[in-house]
Short mmCIF file of C-alpha atoms and ligand atoms in Angstrom, two decimals:
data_model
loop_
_atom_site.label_atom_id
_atom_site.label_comp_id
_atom_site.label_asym_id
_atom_site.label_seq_id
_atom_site.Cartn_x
_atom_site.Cartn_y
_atom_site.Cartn_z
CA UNK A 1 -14.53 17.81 19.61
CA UNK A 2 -11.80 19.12 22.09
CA UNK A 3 -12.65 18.53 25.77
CA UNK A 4 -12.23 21.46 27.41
CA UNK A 5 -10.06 21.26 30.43
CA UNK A 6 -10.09 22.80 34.20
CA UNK A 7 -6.69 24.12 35.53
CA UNK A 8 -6.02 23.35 38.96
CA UNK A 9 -4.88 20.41 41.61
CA UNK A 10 -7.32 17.68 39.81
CA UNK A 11 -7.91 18.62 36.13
CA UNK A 12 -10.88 17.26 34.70
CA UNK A 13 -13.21 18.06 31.91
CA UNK A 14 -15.89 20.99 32.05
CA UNK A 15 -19.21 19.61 31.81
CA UNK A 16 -20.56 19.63 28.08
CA UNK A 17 -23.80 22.18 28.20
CA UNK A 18 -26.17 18.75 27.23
CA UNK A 19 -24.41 17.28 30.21
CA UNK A 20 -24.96 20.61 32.54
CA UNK A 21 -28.56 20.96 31.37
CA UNK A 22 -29.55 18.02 32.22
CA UNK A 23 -27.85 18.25 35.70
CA UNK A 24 -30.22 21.79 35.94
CA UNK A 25 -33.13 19.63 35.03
CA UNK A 26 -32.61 16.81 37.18
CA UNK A 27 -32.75 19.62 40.19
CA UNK A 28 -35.82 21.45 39.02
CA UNK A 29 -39.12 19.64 39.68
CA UNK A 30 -42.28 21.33 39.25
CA UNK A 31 -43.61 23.74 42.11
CA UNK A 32 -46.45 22.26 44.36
CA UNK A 33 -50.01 23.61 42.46
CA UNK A 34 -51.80 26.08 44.02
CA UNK A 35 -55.37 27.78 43.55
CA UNK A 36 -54.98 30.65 41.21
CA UNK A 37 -57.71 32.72 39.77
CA UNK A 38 -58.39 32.72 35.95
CA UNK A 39 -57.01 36.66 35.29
CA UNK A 40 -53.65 35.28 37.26
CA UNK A 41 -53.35 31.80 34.94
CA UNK A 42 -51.95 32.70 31.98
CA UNK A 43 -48.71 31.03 30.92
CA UNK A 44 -49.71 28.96 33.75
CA UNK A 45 -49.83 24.77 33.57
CA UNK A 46 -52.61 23.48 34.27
CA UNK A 47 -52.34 20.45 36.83
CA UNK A 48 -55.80 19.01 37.16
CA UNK A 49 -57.98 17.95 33.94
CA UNK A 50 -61.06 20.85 33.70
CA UNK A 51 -64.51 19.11 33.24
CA UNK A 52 -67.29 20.57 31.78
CA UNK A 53 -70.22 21.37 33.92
CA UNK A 54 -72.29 21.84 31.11
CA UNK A 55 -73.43 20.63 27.51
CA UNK A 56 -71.79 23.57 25.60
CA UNK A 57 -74.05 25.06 23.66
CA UNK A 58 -76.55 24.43 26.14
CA UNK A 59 -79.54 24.59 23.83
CA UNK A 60 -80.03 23.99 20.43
CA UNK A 61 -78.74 27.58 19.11
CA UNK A 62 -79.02 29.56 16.50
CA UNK A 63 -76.03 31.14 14.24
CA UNK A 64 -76.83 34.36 12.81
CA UNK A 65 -79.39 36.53 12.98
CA UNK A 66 -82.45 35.62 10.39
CA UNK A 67 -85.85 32.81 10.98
CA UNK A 68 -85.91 29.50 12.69
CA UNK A 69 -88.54 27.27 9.85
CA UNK A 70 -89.23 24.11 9.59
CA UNK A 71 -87.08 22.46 6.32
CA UNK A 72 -90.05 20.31 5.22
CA UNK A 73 -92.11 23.45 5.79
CA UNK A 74 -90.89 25.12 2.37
CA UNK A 75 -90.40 21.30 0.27
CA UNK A 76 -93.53 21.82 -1.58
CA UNK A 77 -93.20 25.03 -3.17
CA UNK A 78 -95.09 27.50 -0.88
CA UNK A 79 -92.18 29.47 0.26
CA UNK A 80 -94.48 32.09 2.58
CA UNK A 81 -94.58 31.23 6.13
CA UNK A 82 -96.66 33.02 8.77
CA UNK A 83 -94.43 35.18 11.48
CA UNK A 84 -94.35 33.66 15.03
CA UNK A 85 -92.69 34.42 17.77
CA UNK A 86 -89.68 37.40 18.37
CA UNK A 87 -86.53 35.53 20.35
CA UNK A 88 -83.87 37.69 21.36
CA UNK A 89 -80.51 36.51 22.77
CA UNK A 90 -80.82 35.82 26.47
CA UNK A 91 -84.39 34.67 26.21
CA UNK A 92 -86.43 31.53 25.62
CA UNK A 93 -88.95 30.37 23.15
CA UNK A 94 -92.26 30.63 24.86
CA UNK A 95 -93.58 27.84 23.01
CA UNK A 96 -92.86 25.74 19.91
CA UNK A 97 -93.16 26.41 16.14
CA UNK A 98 -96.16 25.65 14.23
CA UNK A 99 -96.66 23.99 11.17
CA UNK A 100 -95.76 26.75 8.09
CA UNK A 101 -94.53 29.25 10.93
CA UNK A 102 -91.06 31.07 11.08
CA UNK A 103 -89.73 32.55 14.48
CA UNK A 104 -87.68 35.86 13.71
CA UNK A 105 -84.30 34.92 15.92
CA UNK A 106 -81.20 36.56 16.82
CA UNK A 107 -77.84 34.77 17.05
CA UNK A 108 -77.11 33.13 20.13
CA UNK A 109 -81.09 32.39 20.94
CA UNK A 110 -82.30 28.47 21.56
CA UNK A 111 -84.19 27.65 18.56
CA UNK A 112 -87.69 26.70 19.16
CA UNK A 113 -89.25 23.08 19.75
CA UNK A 114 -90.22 22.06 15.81
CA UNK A 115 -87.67 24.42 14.39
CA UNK A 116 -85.19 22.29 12.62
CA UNK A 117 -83.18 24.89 10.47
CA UNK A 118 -82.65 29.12 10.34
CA UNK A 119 -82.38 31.31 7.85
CA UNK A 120 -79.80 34.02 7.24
CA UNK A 121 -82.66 37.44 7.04
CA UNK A 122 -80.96 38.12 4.03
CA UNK A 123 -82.41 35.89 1.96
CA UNK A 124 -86.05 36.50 3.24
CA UNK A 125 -88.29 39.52 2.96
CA UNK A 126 -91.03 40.51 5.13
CA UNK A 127 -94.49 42.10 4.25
CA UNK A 128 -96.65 42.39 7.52
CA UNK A 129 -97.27 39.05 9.35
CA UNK A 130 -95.51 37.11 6.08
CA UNK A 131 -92.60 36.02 5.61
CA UNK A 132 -91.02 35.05 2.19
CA UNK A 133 -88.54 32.14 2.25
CA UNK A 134 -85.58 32.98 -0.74
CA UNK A 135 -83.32 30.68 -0.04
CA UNK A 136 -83.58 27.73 -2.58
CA UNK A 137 -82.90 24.90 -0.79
CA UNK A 138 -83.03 25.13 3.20
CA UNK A 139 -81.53 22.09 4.88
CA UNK A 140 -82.40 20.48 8.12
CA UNK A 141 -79.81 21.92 10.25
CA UNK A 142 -78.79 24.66 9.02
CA UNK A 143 -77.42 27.24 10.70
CA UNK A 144 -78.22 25.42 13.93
CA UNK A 145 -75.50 24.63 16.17
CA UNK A 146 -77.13 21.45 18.25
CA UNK A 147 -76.71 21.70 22.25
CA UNK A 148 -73.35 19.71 23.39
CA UNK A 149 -71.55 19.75 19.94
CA UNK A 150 -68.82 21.82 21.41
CA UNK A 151 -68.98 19.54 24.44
CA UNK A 152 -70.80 17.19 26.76
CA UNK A 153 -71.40 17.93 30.70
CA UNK A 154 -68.42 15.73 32.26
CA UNK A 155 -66.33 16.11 29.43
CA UNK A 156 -62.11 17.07 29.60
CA UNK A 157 -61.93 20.15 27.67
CA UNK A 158 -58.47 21.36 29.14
CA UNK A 159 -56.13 18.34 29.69
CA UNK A 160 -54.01 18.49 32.54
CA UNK A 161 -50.48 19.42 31.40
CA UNK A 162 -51.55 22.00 29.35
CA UNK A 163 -50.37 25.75 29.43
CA UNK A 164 -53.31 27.78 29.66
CA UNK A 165 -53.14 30.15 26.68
CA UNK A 166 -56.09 33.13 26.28
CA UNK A 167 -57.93 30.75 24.24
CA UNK A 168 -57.99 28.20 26.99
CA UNK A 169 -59.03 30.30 29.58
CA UNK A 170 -61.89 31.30 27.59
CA UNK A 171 -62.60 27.68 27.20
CA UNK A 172 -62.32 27.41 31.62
CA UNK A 173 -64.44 30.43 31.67
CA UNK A 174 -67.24 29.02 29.69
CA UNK A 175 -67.44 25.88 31.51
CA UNK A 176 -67.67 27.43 34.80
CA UNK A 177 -63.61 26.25 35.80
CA UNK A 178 -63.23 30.06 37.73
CA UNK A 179 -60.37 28.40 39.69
CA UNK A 180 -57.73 26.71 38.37
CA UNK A 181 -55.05 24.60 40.29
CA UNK A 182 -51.97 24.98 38.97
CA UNK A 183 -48.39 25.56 39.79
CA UNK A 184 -47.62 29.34 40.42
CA UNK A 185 -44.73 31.45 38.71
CA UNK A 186 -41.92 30.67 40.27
CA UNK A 187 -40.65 33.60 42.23
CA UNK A 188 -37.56 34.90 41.11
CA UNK A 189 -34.98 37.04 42.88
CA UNK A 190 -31.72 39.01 40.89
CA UNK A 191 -28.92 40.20 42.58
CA UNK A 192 -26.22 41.84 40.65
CA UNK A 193 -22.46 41.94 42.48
CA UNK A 194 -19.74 44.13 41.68
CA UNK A 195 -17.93 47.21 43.37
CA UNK A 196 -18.16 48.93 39.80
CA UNK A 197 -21.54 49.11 39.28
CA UNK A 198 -23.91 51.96 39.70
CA UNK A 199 -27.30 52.05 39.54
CA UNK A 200 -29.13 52.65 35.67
CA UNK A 201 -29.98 56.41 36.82
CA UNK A 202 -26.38 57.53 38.19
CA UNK A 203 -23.85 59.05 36.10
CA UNK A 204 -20.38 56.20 36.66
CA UNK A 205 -17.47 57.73 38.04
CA UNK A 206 -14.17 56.75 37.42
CA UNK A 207 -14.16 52.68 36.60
CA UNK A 208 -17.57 52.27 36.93
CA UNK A 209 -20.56 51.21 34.54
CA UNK A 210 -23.93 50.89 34.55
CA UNK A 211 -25.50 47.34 36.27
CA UNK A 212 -27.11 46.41 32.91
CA UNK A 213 -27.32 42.87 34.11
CA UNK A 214 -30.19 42.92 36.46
CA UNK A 215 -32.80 44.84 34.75
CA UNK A 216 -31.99 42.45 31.85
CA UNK A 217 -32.02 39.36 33.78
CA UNK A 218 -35.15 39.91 35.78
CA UNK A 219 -37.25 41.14 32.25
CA UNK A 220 -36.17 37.72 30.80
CA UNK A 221 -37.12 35.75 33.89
CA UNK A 222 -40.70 37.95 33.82
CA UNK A 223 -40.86 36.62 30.05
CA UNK A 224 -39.64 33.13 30.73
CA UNK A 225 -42.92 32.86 32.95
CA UNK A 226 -41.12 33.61 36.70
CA UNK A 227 -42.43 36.67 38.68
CA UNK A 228 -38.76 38.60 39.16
CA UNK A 229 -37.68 41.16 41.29
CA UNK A 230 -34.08 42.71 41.91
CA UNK A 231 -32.27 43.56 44.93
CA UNK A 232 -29.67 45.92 45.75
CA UNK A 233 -26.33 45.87 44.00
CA UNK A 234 -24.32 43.57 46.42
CA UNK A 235 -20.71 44.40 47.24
CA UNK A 236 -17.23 42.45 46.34
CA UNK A 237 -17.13 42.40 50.17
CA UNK A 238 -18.15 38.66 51.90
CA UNK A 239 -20.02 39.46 54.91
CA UNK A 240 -22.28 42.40 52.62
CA UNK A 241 -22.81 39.68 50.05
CA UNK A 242 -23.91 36.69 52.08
CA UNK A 243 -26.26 38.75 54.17
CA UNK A 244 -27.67 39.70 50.61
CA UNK A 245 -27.23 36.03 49.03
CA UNK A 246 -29.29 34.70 51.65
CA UNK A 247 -32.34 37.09 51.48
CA UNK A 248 -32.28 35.92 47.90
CA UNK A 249 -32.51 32.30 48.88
CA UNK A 250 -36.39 32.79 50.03
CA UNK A 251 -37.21 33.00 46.01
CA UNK A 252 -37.78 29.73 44.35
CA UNK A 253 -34.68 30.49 41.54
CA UNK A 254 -31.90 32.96 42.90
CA UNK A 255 -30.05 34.48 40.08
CA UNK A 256 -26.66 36.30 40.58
CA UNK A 257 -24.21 37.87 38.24
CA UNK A 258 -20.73 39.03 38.70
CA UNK A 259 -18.06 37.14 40.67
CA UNK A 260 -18.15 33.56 39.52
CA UNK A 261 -14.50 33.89 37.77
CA UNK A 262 -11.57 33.27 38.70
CA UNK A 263 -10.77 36.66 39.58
CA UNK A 264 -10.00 38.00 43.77
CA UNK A 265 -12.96 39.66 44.16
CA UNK A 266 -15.00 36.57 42.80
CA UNK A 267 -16.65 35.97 45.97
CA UNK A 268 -19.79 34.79 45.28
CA UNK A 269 -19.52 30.60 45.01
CA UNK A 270 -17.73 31.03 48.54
CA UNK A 271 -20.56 32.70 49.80
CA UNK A 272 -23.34 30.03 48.23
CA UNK A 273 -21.31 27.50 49.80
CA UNK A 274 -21.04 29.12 53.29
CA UNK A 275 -24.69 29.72 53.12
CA UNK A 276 -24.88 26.07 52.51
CA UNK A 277 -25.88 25.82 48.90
CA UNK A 278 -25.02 22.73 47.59
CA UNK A 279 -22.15 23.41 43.95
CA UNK A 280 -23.58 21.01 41.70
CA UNK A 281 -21.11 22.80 39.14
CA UNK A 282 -19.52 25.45 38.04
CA UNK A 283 -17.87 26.50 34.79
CA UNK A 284 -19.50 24.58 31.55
CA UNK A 285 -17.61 24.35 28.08
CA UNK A 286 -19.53 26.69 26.68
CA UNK A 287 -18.78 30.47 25.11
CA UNK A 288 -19.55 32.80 26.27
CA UNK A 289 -21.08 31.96 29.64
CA UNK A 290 -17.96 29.63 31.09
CA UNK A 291 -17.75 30.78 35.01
CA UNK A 292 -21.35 29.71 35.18
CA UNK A 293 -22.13 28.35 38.68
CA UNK A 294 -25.11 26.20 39.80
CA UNK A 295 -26.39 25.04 42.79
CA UNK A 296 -29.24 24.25 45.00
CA UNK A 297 -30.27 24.98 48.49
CA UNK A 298 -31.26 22.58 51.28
CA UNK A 299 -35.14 22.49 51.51
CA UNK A 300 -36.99 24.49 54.08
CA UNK A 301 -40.12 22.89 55.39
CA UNK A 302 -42.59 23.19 52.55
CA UNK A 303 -40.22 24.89 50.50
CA UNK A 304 -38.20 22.95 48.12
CA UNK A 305 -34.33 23.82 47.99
CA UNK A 306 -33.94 27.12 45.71
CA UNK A 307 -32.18 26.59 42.92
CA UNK A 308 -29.29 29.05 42.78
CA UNK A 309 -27.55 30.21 39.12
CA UNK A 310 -24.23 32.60 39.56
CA UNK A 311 -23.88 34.03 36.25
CA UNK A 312 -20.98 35.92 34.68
CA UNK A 313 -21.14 39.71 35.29
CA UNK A 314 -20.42 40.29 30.85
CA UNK A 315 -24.05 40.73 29.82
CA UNK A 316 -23.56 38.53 26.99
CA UNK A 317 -22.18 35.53 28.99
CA UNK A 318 -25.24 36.16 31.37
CA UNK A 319 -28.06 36.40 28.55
CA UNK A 320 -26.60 33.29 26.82
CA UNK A 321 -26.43 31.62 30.30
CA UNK A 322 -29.93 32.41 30.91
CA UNK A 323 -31.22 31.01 27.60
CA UNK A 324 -29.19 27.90 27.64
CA UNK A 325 -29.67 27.20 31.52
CA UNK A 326 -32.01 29.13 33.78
CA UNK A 327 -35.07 29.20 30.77
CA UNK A 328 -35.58 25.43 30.86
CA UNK A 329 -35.52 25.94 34.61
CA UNK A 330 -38.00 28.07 35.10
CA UNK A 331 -40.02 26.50 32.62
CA UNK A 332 -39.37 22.84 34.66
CA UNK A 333 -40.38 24.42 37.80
CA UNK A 334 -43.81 26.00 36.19
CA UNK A 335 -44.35 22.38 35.04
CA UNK A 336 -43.63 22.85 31.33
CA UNK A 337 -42.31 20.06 29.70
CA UNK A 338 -38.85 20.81 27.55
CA UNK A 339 -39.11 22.39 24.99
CA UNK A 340 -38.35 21.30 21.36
CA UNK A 341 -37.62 24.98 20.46
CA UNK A 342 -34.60 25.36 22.61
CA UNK A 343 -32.47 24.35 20.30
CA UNK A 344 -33.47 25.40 16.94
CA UNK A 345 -31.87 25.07 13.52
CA UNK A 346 -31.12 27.63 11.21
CA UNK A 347 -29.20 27.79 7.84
CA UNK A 348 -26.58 30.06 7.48
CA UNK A 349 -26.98 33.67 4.93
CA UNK A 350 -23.29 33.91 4.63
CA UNK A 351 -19.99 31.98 5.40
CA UNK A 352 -18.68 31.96 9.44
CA UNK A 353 -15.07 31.47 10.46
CA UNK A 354 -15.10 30.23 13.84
CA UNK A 355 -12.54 29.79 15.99
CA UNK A 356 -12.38 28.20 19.69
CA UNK A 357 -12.17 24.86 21.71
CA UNK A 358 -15.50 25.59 23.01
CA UNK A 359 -18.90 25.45 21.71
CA UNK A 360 -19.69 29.21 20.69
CA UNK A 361 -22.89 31.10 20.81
CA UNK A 362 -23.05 34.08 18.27
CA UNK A 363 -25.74 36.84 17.81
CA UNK A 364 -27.31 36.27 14.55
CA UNK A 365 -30.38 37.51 13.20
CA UNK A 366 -33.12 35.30 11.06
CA UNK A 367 -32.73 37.03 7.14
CA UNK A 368 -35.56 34.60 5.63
CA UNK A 369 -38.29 32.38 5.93
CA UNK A 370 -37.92 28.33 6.06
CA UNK A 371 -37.17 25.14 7.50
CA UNK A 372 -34.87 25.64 8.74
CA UNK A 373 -34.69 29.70 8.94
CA UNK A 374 -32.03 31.86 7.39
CA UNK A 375 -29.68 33.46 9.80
CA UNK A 376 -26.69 35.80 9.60
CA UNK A 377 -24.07 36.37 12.14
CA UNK A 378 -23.98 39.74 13.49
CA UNK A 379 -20.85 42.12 13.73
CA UNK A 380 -19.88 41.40 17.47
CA UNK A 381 -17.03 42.38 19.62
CA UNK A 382 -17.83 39.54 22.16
CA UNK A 383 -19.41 38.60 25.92
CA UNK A 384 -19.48 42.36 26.96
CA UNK A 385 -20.92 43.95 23.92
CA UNK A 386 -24.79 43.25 24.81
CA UNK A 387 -25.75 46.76 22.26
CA UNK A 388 -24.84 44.14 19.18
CA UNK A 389 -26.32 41.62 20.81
CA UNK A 390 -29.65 42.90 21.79
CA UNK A 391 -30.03 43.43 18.14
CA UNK A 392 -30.25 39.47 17.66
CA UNK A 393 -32.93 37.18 16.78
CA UNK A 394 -31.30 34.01 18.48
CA UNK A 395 -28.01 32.97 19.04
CA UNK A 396 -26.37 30.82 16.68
CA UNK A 397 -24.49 27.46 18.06
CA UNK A 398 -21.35 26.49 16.67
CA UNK A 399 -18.93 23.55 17.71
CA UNK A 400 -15.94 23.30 19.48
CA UNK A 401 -13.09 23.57 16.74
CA UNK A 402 -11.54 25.85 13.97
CA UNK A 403 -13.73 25.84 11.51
CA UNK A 404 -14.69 27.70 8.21
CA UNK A 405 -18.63 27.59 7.61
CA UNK A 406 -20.02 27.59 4.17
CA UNK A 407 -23.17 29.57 3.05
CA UNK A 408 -26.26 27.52 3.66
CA UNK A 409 -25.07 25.07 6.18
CA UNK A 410 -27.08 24.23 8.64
CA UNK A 411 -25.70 24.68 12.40
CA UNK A 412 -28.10 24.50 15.60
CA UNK A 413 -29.82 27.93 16.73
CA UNK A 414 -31.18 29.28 20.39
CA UNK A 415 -33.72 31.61 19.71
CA UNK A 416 -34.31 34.63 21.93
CA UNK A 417 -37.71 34.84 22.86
P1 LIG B 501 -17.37 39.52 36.69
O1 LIG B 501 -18.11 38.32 36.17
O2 LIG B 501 -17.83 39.98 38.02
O3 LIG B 501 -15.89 39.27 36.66
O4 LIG B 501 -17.64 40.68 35.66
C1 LIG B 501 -17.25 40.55 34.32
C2 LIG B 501 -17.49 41.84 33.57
O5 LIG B 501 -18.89 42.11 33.55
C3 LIG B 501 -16.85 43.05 34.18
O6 LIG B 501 -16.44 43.90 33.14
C4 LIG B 501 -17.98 43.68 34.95
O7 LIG B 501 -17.80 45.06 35.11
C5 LIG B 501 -19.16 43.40 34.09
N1 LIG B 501 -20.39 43.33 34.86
C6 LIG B 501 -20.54 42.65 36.02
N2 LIG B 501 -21.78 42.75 36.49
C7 LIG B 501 -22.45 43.53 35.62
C8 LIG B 501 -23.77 44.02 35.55
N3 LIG B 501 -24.67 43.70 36.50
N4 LIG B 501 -24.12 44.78 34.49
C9 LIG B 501 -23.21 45.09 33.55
N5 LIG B 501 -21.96 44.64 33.55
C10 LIG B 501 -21.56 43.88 34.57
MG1 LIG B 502 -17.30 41.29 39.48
#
């Protein structure tokens, strides 16, 4: 693989992207936890182990609808049992079952003392204060579920470290956890930069488009798991864009895009570092996405130092920078560990030329099923041509070099969502 070099007074190599991300992850520790109610958790990691304070069930209960008997009740041919008791859901035997009686019972209902199995009321039919047993062979058991099976009072039953998915909060709910501590989204603020750009709802004059970038950016750092807002469009002017820059430096992740290339109106690692955010680089080998620039703030108090990403204005360069970079970020701050499907794998659905001395991402879409997936290169005319791109399932990862791809290899493969 062909380093890829840095013009200027002291050349030196671009940092690989392994070598950047794991810069970008030593920076990003987890958010303190905080106190969060269950309809704000989800997505949310869980930082304390949830106890039960209960046996779940908390009776012995019963599974369908039907009669609670006694199994050695109906071993010696007599299947006719006298009718006890009613139990409805939400009440409680009044007392327990006698010998060669059958309480009718409705799902969900604590099975009375002596009862030891229930039976479906389909397979029983009732004539007055009788009750005929049809099932053949009625086990002890049956249809019972016995209090604590799901779990014991005192027992884990969401580990710490776990992201709290519907199911789990269900779980919480049931065993009385109505507060969870856990770290919070990490608040995210977007600032797009550039004299061009006009907001989505005004028609561009002459030389100007659209700012695309931060209604993207701030919908993928909602998804990611980080509660995103924009500001204004800043100015290619310095004093304008610091003053802007630094109310974005209250967020917990600032992301910026525009002005991190090499260009005269590239303002905008100038005005990190005046603000005093510490470069910790800027430009990776990586295409698109190169003028990336990272960085973090000093710490305030309480508040750990934000971590700052400039990305490159071309939409492309900026989605591919957010995938590759500022997702693991977000997820590190939340307290999610790395994930495995970062980088992917996917076979390729038809042949690739590539050509570059830097490790290319290309908009591909999955074609078929398997281990790894199928995937096919889109038709794409590069970092500004997001409408292509949007279009994609993932990106697909190719290495540094000139090289012709066969059908069916196998190359690596950053999914989208
Ligand atoms: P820059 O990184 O500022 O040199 O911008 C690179 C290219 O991306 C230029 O063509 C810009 O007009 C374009 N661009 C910059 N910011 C945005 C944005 N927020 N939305 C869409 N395009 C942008
Ligand atoms: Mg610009």
């Amino acid at each position: 693989m062909s380093p890829g070099w840095e013009g200027g007074e002291a050349r030196r190599p671009l940092p690989s992207v392994a070598e950047a991300l794991a810069m970008v992850r030593g920076r990003a520790a987890p958010l303190a936890p905080r106190i969060h109610a269950l309809h704000e958790a989800l997505g949310l990691v869980l930082a304390q182990d949830a106890r039960a304070d209960l046996d779940m069930p908390p009776f012995d209960k019963a599974l369908l609808d039907g009669y609670a008997v006694r199994a050695g009740d109906l071993e010696a041919g007599d299947r006719r049992l006298a009718v006890g008791e009613l139990l409805h859901a939400g009440g409680t035997p009044a007392r327990p079952l006698g010998p060669r009686e059958a309480a009718v019972i409705m799902t969900g209902t604590p099975v009375p003392a002596g009862a030891d199995a229930v039976v479906m009321h389909e397979r029983t039919r009732r004539s007055g204060d009788v009750v005929e047993i049809n099932e053949p062979a009625v086990k002890r058991g049956q249809n019972i579920l016995p209090r604590g099976r799901e779990a014991r009072a005192g027992d884990v039953v969401v580990e710490r470290g776990r992201v709290l998915t519907p199911a789990r909060l269900g779980v919480l709910a049931s065993f009385g956890c109505a507060q969870v501590l856990a770290a919070p989204r990490p608040q995210v603020v977007v600032v797009p930069t550039g004299d061009e750009l006009v907001e989505p709802d005004q028609a561009p004059g002459p030389g100007q488009i659209r700012d695309s970038g931060s209604t993207m950016l701030t919908a993928l750092a909602n998804q990611a798991g980080g509660c995103a807002r924009a500001l204004g469009i800043a100015p290619d002017l310095p004093d304008p864009l610091r003053g802007i820059l630094e109310r974005g430096l209250e967020a917990d992740l600032l992301l910026i895009t525009g002005g991190v290339s090499a260009g005269q109106r590239d303002l905008v690692p100038d005005a990190l570092e005046a603000l005093g955010v510490e470069c910790v680089f800027h430009k990776v080998r990586i295409k698109p996405g190169k003028p990336i620039w990272f960085g973090v703030a000093a710490a305030r108090g309480e508040h750990p130092g934000t971590l700052v990403f400039g990305l490159p204005g071309n939409p492309v360069g900026a989605l591919v920078g957010f995938l590759v970079f500022v997702r693991p970020a977000l997820q590190a701050l939340a307290g999610r560990p790395a994930q495995a499907s970062e980088m992917a794998r996917a076979r390729l659905a038809k042949p690739f030329r590539h050509r570059g001395d830097r490790p290319t991402y290309h908009p591909a879409v999955v074609t078929g099923a398997g281990d790894p997936v199928w995937a096919r290169a889109l038709d794409w005319a590069g970092s500004a041509d997001l409408r292509r791109a949007a279009e994609a399932d993932g990106f697909l990862a190719f290495e540094a070099g000139d090289r012709d791809y066969a059908e069916g290899e196998i190359v690596g493969f950053l999914p989208m969502g």
